[in-house]
Amino acid sequence: MTVYLNGEYMPIGEARVPVLDRGFLLGDGVYEVIPVYARKPFRMAQHLARLQNSCDGIRLANPLDAARWTALIGDFIGRQDFADQNLYLQVTRGVAKRDHAFPQGAQPTVFMMANPLVTPTAEQFDAGVPAVTANDNRWQRCDIKSIALLANVLLRQVAVDAGATESVLLRDGYLTEGAASNIFAVKGGTILAPLRNHLMLPGITYDTVIELARAHGLPLEVREISEAEVRAADELWLTSSTKEILPITRLDGRPVGSGKAGPVARRMLALYQTLKETP
Ligand SMILES: Cc1ncc(COP(=O)(O)O)c(C=O)c1O
């Protein structure tokens, strides 16, 4: 696998970051995951805008502007052996003597890698996945796509330990998102989306789903969603750039609605697939 590190391309086994990198010592950095279909990045402008927001959120000067990111990512995609890519990029505050305070004059570390993009199959979509609820005990800036993911790691493991795929996070009795995804509910044919605020990552897929619902006149409410509404939902979905729209068909061991992928999820996935083909 060819990766990019600070201006150079190299095999992943040769990529090295100094131990004093603030990403390694302090989790001081931000990242993006961009899905690439047939060598075309999907919603690149939106991903780059979110990267800029993440950089601003941690007061890190973005080392590249959108035009230079676009050129670099385009070049990088062309160097991979596979056409559908899960493109990961990360920027840290660079290498400096360990100190919490921002270093003077450190160069950001820029790293990029790509793995084959494996989206859910039709069978996986139909069956959906099990999830568990968990208490959202993360910080108050979940809108920043920070590489400091320890809380998300622990919350995701709650699901894995229970034999489930995702943790549905509740904060003060309300839905925020998943440990590594956004969560939607459907009740009586209406799509319910949690408010896009600092307590969740503004998912590019989340935005796309809302855009598609509005464009195609699907009933949609963007508002606070209570735990009771999550538990009484006809459908629950998780969304992310790699999972796209994936039904959650069991929650805490109980079936969600019919226990299979629901009709609104099916409609939304079809709209999403069409958009992917003609973005
Ligand atoms: C915590 C969290 N929320 C939401 C998402 C979904 O974001 P996107 O749709 O941009 O992939 C992710 C992505 O992996 C995530 O880690």
PDB file of C-alpha atoms and ligand atoms in Angstrom:
ATOM      1  CA  MET A   1       0.000   0.000   0.000  1.00  0.00           C
ATOM      2  CA  THR A   2       1.344   3.406  -0.979  1.00  0.00           C
ATOM      3  CA  VAL A   3       0.806   6.084   1.653  1.00  0.00           C
ATOM      4  CA  TYR A   4       1.543   9.809   1.728  1.00  0.00           C
ATOM      5  CA  LEU A   5       3.563  11.350   4.542  1.00  0.00           C
ATOM      6  CA  ASN A   6       4.740  14.972   4.591  1.00  0.00           C
ATOM      7  CA  GLY A   7       5.178  15.429   0.849  1.00  0.00           C
ATOM      8  CA  GLU A   8       6.395  11.937  -0.012  1.00  0.00           C
ATOM      9  CA  TYR A   9       4.846   8.713  -1.213  1.00  0.00           C
ATOM     10  CA  MET A  10       6.110   5.444   0.243  1.00  0.00           C
ATOM     11  CA  PRO A  11       5.058   1.873   1.097  1.00  0.00           C
ATOM     12  CA  ILE A  12       3.142   1.857   4.382  1.00  0.00           C
ATOM     13  CA  GLY A  13       5.823  -0.286   6.027  1.00  0.00           C
ATOM     14  CA  GLU A  14       8.344   2.491   5.475  1.00  0.00           C
ATOM     15  CA  ALA A  15       6.243   5.383   6.792  1.00  0.00           C
ATOM     16  CA  ARG A  16       7.666   6.653  10.103  1.00  0.00           C
ATOM     17  CA  VAL A  17       6.567   9.425  12.449  1.00  0.00           C
ATOM     18  CA  PRO A  18       8.865  10.656  15.250  1.00  0.00           C
ATOM     19  CA  VAL A  19       7.763   9.646  18.762  1.00  0.00           C
ATOM     20  CA  LEU A  20       7.524  13.334  19.672  1.00  0.00           C
ATOM     21  CA  ASP A  21       4.724  13.845  17.172  1.00  0.00           C
ATOM     22  CA  ARG A  22       1.862  15.478  19.069  1.00  0.00           C
ATOM     23  CA  GLY A  23      -0.560  13.097  17.389  1.00  0.00           C
ATOM     24  CA  PHE A  24       1.228  10.173  19.074  1.00  0.00           C
ATOM     25  CA  LEU A  25       1.785  11.789  22.483  1.00  0.00           C
ATOM     26  CA  LEU A  26      -1.299  13.961  22.885  1.00  0.00           C
ATOM     27  CA  GLY A  27      -3.854  12.943  20.259  1.00  0.00           C
ATOM     28  CA  ASP A  28      -3.415  16.519  19.015  1.00  0.00           C
ATOM     29  CA  GLY A  29      -4.749  16.346  15.483  1.00  0.00           C
ATOM     30  CA  VAL A  30      -7.753  15.972  13.215  1.00  0.00           C
ATOM     31  CA  TYR A  31      -8.727  13.603  10.412  1.00  0.00           C
ATOM     32  CA  GLU A  32     -11.142  12.861   7.604  1.00  0.00           C
ATOM     33  CA  VAL A  33     -12.429   9.727   5.901  1.00  0.00           C
ATOM     34  CA  ILE A  34     -13.503  10.295   2.309  1.00  0.00           C
ATOM     35  CA  PRO A  35     -15.247   7.546   0.315  1.00  0.00           C
ATOM     36  CA  VAL A  36     -13.950   7.136  -3.226  1.00  0.00           C
ATOM     37  CA  TYR A  37     -16.107   5.349  -5.794  1.00  0.00           C
ATOM     38  CA  ALA A  38     -14.508   4.327  -9.107  1.00  0.00           C
ATOM     39  CA  ARG A  39     -11.592   6.701  -8.295  1.00  0.00           C
ATOM     40  CA  LYS A  40     -13.924   9.673  -7.744  1.00  0.00           C
ATOM     41  CA  PRO A  41     -14.078  11.156  -4.258  1.00  0.00           C
ATOM     42  CA  PHE A  42     -17.677  11.537  -3.070  1.00  0.00           C
ATOM     43  CA  ARG A  43     -18.635  14.921  -1.524  1.00  0.00           C
ATOM     44  CA  MET A  44     -15.012  16.035  -1.418  1.00  0.00           C
ATOM     45  CA  ALA A  45     -15.848  19.721  -0.987  1.00  0.00           C
ATOM     46  CA  GLN A  46     -17.956  18.895   2.072  1.00  0.00           C
ATOM     47  CA  HIS A  47     -15.198  16.749   3.569  1.00  0.00           C
ATOM     48  CA  LEU A  48     -12.630  19.490   3.015  1.00  0.00           C
ATOM     49  CA  ALA A  49     -14.970  22.060   4.561  1.00  0.00           C
ATOM     50  CA  ARG A  50     -15.380  19.844   7.632  1.00  0.00           C
ATOM     51  CA  LEU A  51     -11.588  19.384   7.792  1.00  0.00           C
ATOM     52  CA  GLN A  52     -11.255  23.163   7.839  1.00  0.00           C
ATOM     53  CA  ASN A  53     -13.818  23.377  10.667  1.00  0.00           C
ATOM     54  CA  SER A  54     -11.914  20.710  12.605  1.00  0.00           C
ATOM     55  CA  CYS A  55      -8.628  22.605  12.105  1.00  0.00           C
ATOM     56  CA  ASP A  56     -10.311  25.832  13.220  1.00  0.00           C
ATOM     57  CA  GLY A  57     -11.805  23.982  16.194  1.00  0.00           C
ATOM     58  CA  ILE A  58      -8.357  22.997  17.474  1.00  0.00           C
ATOM     59  CA  ARG A  59      -6.698  26.251  16.320  1.00  0.00           C
ATOM     60  CA  LEU A  60      -4.395  24.496  13.842  1.00  0.00           C
ATOM     61  CA  ALA A  61      -3.504  26.271  10.609  1.00  0.00           C
ATOM     62  CA  ASN A  62      -4.662  23.941   7.817  1.00  0.00           C
ATOM     63  CA  PRO A  63      -1.418  23.178   5.934  1.00  0.00           C
ATOM     64  CA  LEU A  64      -3.188  23.085   2.545  1.00  0.00           C
ATOM     65  CA  ASP A  65      -6.041  25.042   1.051  1.00  0.00           C
ATOM     66  CA  ALA A  66      -8.975  23.272  -0.623  1.00  0.00           C
ATOM     67  CA  ALA A  67      -7.452  23.497  -4.120  1.00  0.00           C
ATOM     68  CA  ARG A  68      -4.159  21.960  -2.973  1.00  0.00           C
ATOM     69  CA  TRP A  69      -5.935  19.232  -0.983  1.00  0.00           C
ATOM     70  CA  THR A  70      -8.037  18.441  -4.051  1.00  0.00           C
ATOM     71  CA  ALA A  71      -4.968  18.128  -6.263  1.00  0.00           C
ATOM     72  CA  LEU A  72      -3.069  16.045  -3.707  1.00  0.00           C
ATOM     73  CA  ILE A  73      -6.002  13.713  -3.052  1.00  0.00           C
ATOM     74  CA  GLY A  74      -6.612  13.312  -6.801  1.00  0.00           C
ATOM     75  CA  ASP A  75      -2.979  12.343  -7.316  1.00  0.00           C
ATOM     76  CA  PHE A  76      -3.066   9.984  -4.344  1.00  0.00           C
ATOM     77  CA  ILE A  77      -6.213   8.193  -5.534  1.00  0.00           C
ATOM     78  CA  GLY A  78      -4.554   7.555  -8.908  1.00  0.00           C
ATOM     79  CA  ARG A  79      -1.629   5.767  -7.219  1.00  0.00           C
ATOM     80  CA  GLN A  80      -3.766   3.093  -5.553  1.00  0.00           C
ATOM     81  CA  ASP A  81      -4.350  -0.356  -7.079  1.00  0.00           C
ATOM     82  CA  PHE A  82      -8.086  -0.372  -6.332  1.00  0.00           C
ATOM     83  CA  ALA A  83     -10.849   1.907  -7.605  1.00  0.00           C
ATOM     84  CA  ASP A  84     -13.194   2.043  -4.587  1.00  0.00           C
ATOM     85  CA  GLN A  85     -11.250   3.547  -1.728  1.00  0.00           C
ATOM     86  CA  ASN A  86     -11.654   4.417   1.917  1.00  0.00           C
ATOM     87  CA  LEU A  87      -9.340   7.416   1.980  1.00  0.00           C
ATOM     88  CA  TYR A  88      -8.055   8.407   5.412  1.00  0.00           C
ATOM     89  CA  LEU A  89      -6.174  11.661   5.970  1.00  0.00           C
ATOM     90  CA  GLN A  90      -4.778  13.067   9.174  1.00  0.00           C
ATOM     91  CA  VAL A  91      -3.130  16.318  10.201  1.00  0.00           C
ATOM     92  CA  THR A  92      -1.387  16.688  13.561  1.00  0.00           C
ATOM     93  CA  ARG A  93       0.184  19.694  15.239  1.00  0.00           C
ATOM     94  CA  GLY A  94       3.594  18.238  14.398  1.00  0.00           C
ATOM     95  CA  VAL A  95       6.752  17.274  16.242  1.00  0.00           C
ATOM     96  CA  ALA A  96       7.885  19.235  19.310  1.00  0.00           C
ATOM     97  CA  LYS A  97       9.203  18.773  22.863  1.00  0.00           C
ATOM     98  CA  ARG A  98       6.306  17.378  24.875  1.00  0.00           C
ATOM     99  CA  ASP A  99       4.272  20.181  26.404  1.00  0.00           C
ATOM    100  CA  HIS A 100       0.516  20.660  26.399  1.00  0.00           C
ATOM    101  CA  ALA A 101       0.855  24.262  25.189  1.00  0.00           C
ATOM    102  CA  PHE A 102       1.008  24.811  21.421  1.00  0.00           C
ATOM    103  CA  PRO A 103       4.605  24.605  20.115  1.00  0.00           C
ATOM    104  CA  GLN A 104       6.208  27.535  18.291  1.00  0.00           C
ATOM    105  CA  GLY A 105       7.024  26.921  14.652  1.00  0.00           C
ATOM    106  CA  ALA A 106       6.239  23.178  14.444  1.00  0.00           C
ATOM    107  CA  GLN A 107       5.261  21.908  10.984  1.00  0.00           C
ATOM    108  CA  PRO A 108       1.982  19.961  10.890  1.00  0.00           C
ATOM    109  CA  THR A 109       2.334  16.266  10.069  1.00  0.00           C
ATOM    110  CA  VAL A 110       0.215  15.286   7.058  1.00  0.00           C
ATOM    111  CA  PHE A 111      -0.559  11.613   6.496  1.00  0.00           C
ATOM    112  CA  MET A 112      -2.827   9.867   4.009  1.00  0.00           C
ATOM    113  CA  MET A 113      -3.653   6.219   3.355  1.00  0.00           C
ATOM    114  CA  ALA A 114      -6.290   4.320   1.400  1.00  0.00           C
ATOM    115  CA  ASN A 115      -7.888   0.950   2.002  1.00  0.00           C
ATOM    116  CA  PRO A 116     -10.329  -0.836  -0.276  1.00  0.00           C
ATOM    117  CA  LEU A 117     -13.810   0.571   0.378  1.00  0.00           C
ATOM    118  CA  VAL A 118     -16.141  -2.215   1.428  1.00  0.00           C
ATOM    119  CA  THR A 119     -19.738  -1.020   1.761  1.00  0.00           C
ATOM    120  CA  PRO A 120     -22.546  -3.232   3.121  1.00  0.00           C
ATOM    121  CA  THR A 121     -23.903  -5.849   0.727  1.00  0.00           C
ATOM    122  CA  ALA A 122     -27.614  -6.039  -0.134  1.00  0.00           C
ATOM    123  CA  GLU A 123     -27.904  -9.014   2.239  1.00  0.00           C
ATOM    124  CA  GLN A 124     -26.254  -7.084   5.080  1.00  0.00           C
ATOM    125  CA  PHE A 125     -28.566  -4.144   4.432  1.00  0.00           C
ATOM    126  CA  ASP A 126     -31.664  -6.390   4.482  1.00  0.00           C
ATOM    127  CA  ALA A 127     -30.680  -8.099   7.737  1.00  0.00           C
ATOM    128  CA  GLY A 128     -29.434  -4.899   9.366  1.00  0.00           C
ATOM    129  CA  VAL A 129     -27.170  -4.934  12.403  1.00  0.00           C
ATOM    130  CA  PRO A 130     -27.604  -5.169  16.157  1.00  0.00           C
ATOM    131  CA  ALA A 131     -26.785  -2.177  18.345  1.00  0.00           C
ATOM    132  CA  VAL A 132     -26.770  -1.398  22.046  1.00  0.00           C
ATOM    133  CA  THR A 133     -27.408   1.877  23.838  1.00  0.00           C
ATOM    134  CA  ALA A 134     -24.604   3.500  25.826  1.00  0.00           C
ATOM    135  CA  ASN A 135     -24.176   6.633  27.872  1.00  0.00           C
ATOM    136  CA  ASP A 136     -22.491   9.342  25.776  1.00  0.00           C
ATOM    137  CA  ASN A 137     -19.708  10.363  28.158  1.00  0.00           C
ATOM    138  CA  ARG A 138     -17.552  12.221  25.622  1.00  0.00           C
ATOM    139  CA  TRP A 139     -16.413  15.838  25.750  1.00  0.00           C
ATOM    140  CA  GLN A 140     -18.495  18.805  24.557  1.00  0.00           C
ATOM    141  CA  ARG A 141     -16.791  19.231  21.146  1.00  0.00           C
ATOM    142  CA  CYS A 142     -17.909  16.095  19.342  1.00  0.00           C
ATOM    143  CA  ASP A 143     -18.320  18.291  16.235  1.00  0.00           C
ATOM    144  CA  ILE A 144     -14.516  18.285  15.821  1.00  0.00           C
ATOM    145  CA  LYS A 145     -13.240  15.232  13.942  1.00  0.00           C
ATOM    146  CA  SER A 146     -10.408  14.755  16.403  1.00  0.00           C
ATOM    147  CA  ILE A 147      -7.941  11.856  16.288  1.00  0.00           C
ATOM    148  CA  ALA A 148      -8.301  11.694  20.104  1.00  0.00           C
ATOM    149  CA  LEU A 149     -10.880   8.910  19.885  1.00  0.00           C
ATOM    150  CA  LEU A 150     -10.424   7.115  23.208  1.00  0.00           C
ATOM    151  CA  ALA A 151     -14.009   7.731  24.348  1.00  0.00           C
ATOM    152  CA  ASN A 152     -15.347   6.553  20.959  1.00  0.00           C
ATOM    153  CA  VAL A 153     -13.063   3.499  21.124  1.00  0.00           C
ATOM    154  CA  LEU A 154     -14.390   2.540  24.567  1.00  0.00           C
ATOM    155  CA  LEU A 155     -17.997   3.168  23.544  1.00  0.00           C
ATOM    156  CA  ARG A 156     -17.658   1.121  20.360  1.00  0.00           C
ATOM    157  CA  GLN A 157     -16.155  -1.720  22.399  1.00  0.00           C
ATOM    158  CA  VAL A 158     -19.303  -1.744  24.564  1.00  0.00           C
ATOM    159  CA  ALA A 159     -21.118  -2.828  21.389  1.00  0.00           C
ATOM    160  CA  VAL A 160     -18.487  -5.366  20.371  1.00  0.00           C
ATOM    161  CA  ASP A 161     -18.484  -6.933  23.861  1.00  0.00           C
ATOM    162  CA  ALA A 162     -22.267  -7.326  23.588  1.00  0.00           C
ATOM    163  CA  GLY A 163     -21.959  -9.000  20.154  1.00  0.00           C
ATOM    164  CA  ALA A 164     -23.366  -5.876  18.469  1.00  0.00           C
ATOM    165  CA  THR A 165     -22.108  -3.630  15.676  1.00  0.00           C
ATOM    166  CA  GLU A 166     -22.646  -0.133  17.014  1.00  0.00           C
ATOM    167  CA  SER A 167     -23.376   1.788  20.214  1.00  0.00           C
ATOM    168  CA  VAL A 168     -26.271   4.235  20.037  1.00  0.00           C
ATOM    169  CA  LEU A 169     -25.266   7.104  22.310  1.00  0.00           C
ATOM    170  CA  LEU A 170     -27.652   8.864  24.666  1.00  0.00           C
ATOM    171  CA  ARG A 171     -26.770  12.024  26.559  1.00  0.00           C
ATOM    172  CA  ASP A 172     -29.127  13.296  29.275  1.00  0.00           C
ATOM    173  CA  GLY A 173     -31.932  11.171  27.837  1.00  0.00           C
ATOM    174  CA  TYR A 174     -31.489  12.277  24.207  1.00  0.00           C
ATOM    175  CA  LEU A 175     -29.932  10.680  21.128  1.00  0.00           C
ATOM    176  CA  THR A 176     -26.627  12.143  19.985  1.00  0.00           C
ATOM    177  CA  GLU A 177     -25.064   9.722  17.448  1.00  0.00           C
ATOM    178  CA  GLY A 178     -23.229   6.392  17.232  1.00  0.00           C
ATOM    179  CA  ALA A 179     -19.696   5.655  18.427  1.00  0.00           C
ATOM    180  CA  ALA A 180     -18.557   5.846  14.775  1.00  0.00           C
ATOM    181  CA  SER A 181     -21.700   6.894  12.891  1.00  0.00           C
ATOM    182  CA  ASN A 182     -24.755   9.157  12.956  1.00  0.00           C
ATOM    183  CA  ILE A 183     -28.129   7.728  13.907  1.00  0.00           C
ATOM    184  CA  PHE A 184     -31.562   8.375  12.411  1.00  0.00           C
ATOM    185  CA  ALA A 185     -34.958   7.112  13.595  1.00  0.00           C
ATOM    186  CA  VAL A 186     -38.187   6.688  11.632  1.00  0.00           C
ATOM    187  CA  LYS A 187     -41.631   6.902  13.224  1.00  0.00           C
ATOM    188  CA  GLY A 188     -44.903   6.697  11.308  1.00  0.00           C
ATOM    189  CA  GLY A 189     -43.064   7.342   8.025  1.00  0.00           C
ATOM    190  CA  THR A 190     -41.277  10.467   9.299  1.00  0.00           C
ATOM    191  CA  ILE A 191     -37.488  10.542   9.414  1.00  0.00           C
ATOM    192  CA  LEU A 192     -36.231  11.902  12.742  1.00  0.00           C
ATOM    193  CA  ALA A 193     -32.720  13.374  12.760  1.00  0.00           C
ATOM    194  CA  PRO A 194     -30.957  14.635  15.890  1.00  0.00           C
ATOM    195  CA  LEU A 195     -29.971  18.287  15.940  1.00  0.00           C
ATOM    196  CA  ARG A 196     -26.644  19.051  14.316  1.00  0.00           C
ATOM    197  CA  ASN A 197     -24.774  20.658  17.221  1.00  0.00           C
ATOM    198  CA  HIS A 198     -21.500  20.401  19.151  1.00  0.00           C
ATOM    199  CA  LEU A 199     -22.601  17.096  20.735  1.00  0.00           C
ATOM    200  CA  MET A 200     -22.293  15.139  17.480  1.00  0.00           C
ATOM    201  CA  LEU A 201     -20.071  14.935  14.443  1.00  0.00           C
ATOM    202  CA  PRO A 202     -21.743  16.633  11.482  1.00  0.00           C
ATOM    203  CA  GLY A 203     -21.581  13.554   9.275  1.00  0.00           C
ATOM    204  CA  ILE A 204     -21.291  14.124   5.550  1.00  0.00           C
ATOM    205  CA  THR A 205     -23.649  11.169   5.113  1.00  0.00           C
ATOM    206  CA  TYR A 206     -26.012  12.700   7.717  1.00  0.00           C
ATOM    207  CA  ASP A 207     -26.086  15.947   5.707  1.00  0.00           C
ATOM    208  CA  THR A 208     -26.588  13.992   2.483  1.00  0.00           C
ATOM    209  CA  VAL A 209     -29.524  12.032   3.930  1.00  0.00           C
ATOM    210  CA  ILE A 210     -31.187  15.252   5.084  1.00  0.00           C
ATOM    211  CA  GLU A 211     -30.562  16.865   1.691  1.00  0.00           C
ATOM    212  CA  LEU A 212     -32.088  13.856  -0.092  1.00  0.00           C
ATOM    213  CA  ALA A 213     -35.111  13.745   2.227  1.00  0.00           C
ATOM    214  CA  ARG A 214     -35.787  17.436   1.550  1.00  0.00           C
ATOM    215  CA  ALA A 215     -35.191  17.169  -2.200  1.00  0.00           C
ATOM    216  CA  HIS A 216     -37.561  14.223  -2.552  1.00  0.00           C
ATOM    217  CA  GLY A 217     -40.241  15.410  -0.138  1.00  0.00           C
ATOM    218  CA  LEU A 218     -39.789  12.661   2.458  1.00  0.00           C
ATOM    219  CA  PRO A 219     -41.256  13.709   5.833  1.00  0.00           C
ATOM    220  CA  LEU A 220     -38.373  14.844   8.040  1.00  0.00           C
ATOM    221  CA  GLU A 221     -38.006  16.389  11.482  1.00  0.00           C
ATOM    222  CA  VAL A 222     -34.621  17.621  12.689  1.00  0.00           C
ATOM    223  CA  ARG A 223     -34.952  17.986  16.454  1.00  0.00           C
ATOM    224  CA  GLU A 224     -34.070  16.495  19.810  1.00  0.00           C
ATOM    225  CA  ILE A 225     -34.972  12.787  19.907  1.00  0.00           C
ATOM    226  CA  SER A 226     -35.678  11.271  23.293  1.00  0.00           C
ATOM    227  CA  GLU A 227     -34.531   7.849  24.454  1.00  0.00           C
ATOM    228  CA  ALA A 228     -38.198   6.768  24.516  1.00  0.00           C
ATOM    229  CA  GLU A 229     -38.535   7.726  20.831  1.00  0.00           C
ATOM    230  CA  VAL A 230     -35.386   5.774  19.983  1.00  0.00           C
ATOM    231  CA  ARG A 231     -36.779   2.712  21.726  1.00  0.00           C
ATOM    232  CA  ALA A 232     -40.213   3.060  20.055  1.00  0.00           C
ATOM    233  CA  ALA A 233     -38.885   3.750  16.537  1.00  0.00           C
ATOM    234  CA  ASP A 234     -40.192   1.810  13.527  1.00  0.00           C
ATOM    235  CA  GLU A 235     -36.721   2.020  11.977  1.00  0.00           C
ATOM    236  CA  LEU A 236     -33.264   3.004  13.177  1.00  0.00           C
ATOM    237  CA  TRP A 237     -30.385   3.621  10.792  1.00  0.00           C
ATOM    238  CA  LEU A 238     -26.712   4.246  11.228  1.00  0.00           C
ATOM    239  CA  THR A 239     -25.000   6.344   8.580  1.00  0.00           C
ATOM    240  CA  SER A 240     -21.360   6.926   7.706  1.00  0.00           C
ATOM    241  CA  SER A 241     -19.151   7.341   4.668  1.00  0.00           C
ATOM    242  CA  THR A 242     -18.159   3.669   4.720  1.00  0.00           C
ATOM    243  CA  LYS A 243     -21.411   2.070   5.968  1.00  0.00           C
ATOM    244  CA  GLU A 244     -23.628   4.447   3.916  1.00  0.00           C
ATOM    245  CA  ILE A 245     -27.155   3.812   5.281  1.00  0.00           C
ATOM    246  CA  LEU A 246     -27.367   0.651   7.360  1.00  0.00           C
ATOM    247  CA  PRO A 247     -30.484  -0.375   9.304  1.00  0.00           C
ATOM    248  CA  ILE A 248     -30.162  -1.174  13.000  1.00  0.00           C
ATOM    249  CA  THR A 249     -32.601  -4.051  13.382  1.00  0.00           C
ATOM    250  CA  ARG A 250     -32.027  -4.964  17.048  1.00  0.00           C
ATOM    251  CA  LEU A 251     -31.497  -2.573  19.924  1.00  0.00           C
ATOM    252  CA  ASP A 252     -30.428  -3.894  23.319  1.00  0.00           C
ATOM    253  CA  GLY A 253     -31.529  -7.366  22.238  1.00  0.00           C
ATOM    254  CA  ARG A 254     -35.045  -6.350  21.113  1.00  0.00           C
ATOM    255  CA  PRO A 255     -36.194  -6.085  17.475  1.00  0.00           C
ATOM    256  CA  VAL A 256     -36.504  -2.585  15.998  1.00  0.00           C
ATOM    257  CA  GLY A 257     -39.867  -2.393  14.178  1.00  0.00           C
ATOM    258  CA  SER A 258     -40.213  -5.480  11.995  1.00  0.00           C
ATOM    259  CA  GLY A 259     -36.664  -6.582  12.862  1.00  0.00           C
ATOM    260  CA  LYS A 260     -35.649  -6.176   9.204  1.00  0.00           C
ATOM    261  CA  ALA A 261     -34.648  -3.260   6.984  1.00  0.00           C
ATOM    262  CA  GLY A 262     -37.629  -0.889   6.751  1.00  0.00           C
ATOM    263  CA  PRO A 263     -39.210   0.770   3.696  1.00  0.00           C
ATOM    264  CA  VAL A 264     -37.915   4.273   4.439  1.00  0.00           C
ATOM    265  CA  ALA A 265     -34.341   2.990   4.771  1.00  0.00           C
ATOM    266  CA  ARG A 266     -34.743   1.179   1.477  1.00  0.00           C
ATOM    267  CA  ARG A 267     -35.994   4.331  -0.251  1.00  0.00           C
ATOM    268  CA  MET A 268     -33.176   6.424   1.213  1.00  0.00           C
ATOM    269  CA  LEU A 269     -30.495   3.922   0.212  1.00  0.00           C
ATOM    270  CA  ALA A 270     -31.836   3.933  -3.356  1.00  0.00           C
ATOM    271  CA  LEU A 271     -31.676   7.749  -3.460  1.00  0.00           C
ATOM    272  CA  TYR A 272     -28.162   7.655  -2.024  1.00  0.00           C
ATOM    273  CA  GLN A 273     -26.990   5.106  -4.623  1.00  0.00           C
ATOM    274  CA  THR A 274     -28.368   7.287  -7.406  1.00  0.00           C
ATOM    275  CA  LEU A 275     -26.567  10.316  -6.013  1.00  0.00           C
ATOM    276  CA  LYS A 276     -23.307   8.344  -5.838  1.00  0.00           C
ATOM    277  CA  GLU A 277     -23.601   7.568  -9.525  1.00  0.00           C
ATOM    278  CA  THR A 278     -24.493  11.139 -10.523  1.00  0.00           C
ATOM    279  CA  PRO A 279     -23.118  13.285  -7.672  1.00  0.00           C
TER     280      PRO A 279
HETATM  281  C1  LIG B   1     -18.495   9.727  15.771  1.00  0.00           C
HETATM  282  C2  LIG B   1     -18.900   9.722  14.330  1.00  0.00           C
HETATM  283  N1  LIG B   1     -20.084  10.267  13.988  1.00  0.00           N
HETATM  284  C3  LIG B   1     -20.510  10.277  12.721  1.00  0.00           C
HETATM  285  C4  LIG B   1     -19.747   9.733  11.692  1.00  0.00           C
HETATM  286  C5  LIG B   1     -20.269   9.752  10.277  1.00  0.00           C
HETATM  287  O1  LIG B   1     -19.640  10.753   9.519  1.00  0.00           O
HETATM  288  P1  LIG B   1     -19.525  10.642   7.928  1.00  0.00           P
HETATM  289  O2  LIG B   1     -20.905  10.450   7.416  1.00  0.00           O
HETATM  290  O3  LIG B   1     -18.929  11.927   7.521  1.00  0.00           O
HETATM  291  O4  LIG B   1     -18.661   9.460   7.651  1.00  0.00           O
HETATM  292  C6  LIG B   1     -18.497   9.195  11.987  1.00  0.00           C
HETATM  293  C7  LIG B   1     -17.674   8.665  10.893  1.00  0.00           C
HETATM  294  O5  LIG B   1     -17.016   7.699  10.964  1.00  0.00           O
HETATM  295  C8  LIG B   1     -18.067   9.178  13.335  1.00  0.00           C
HETATM  296  O6  LIG B   1     -16.870   8.657  13.664  1.00  0.00           O
END
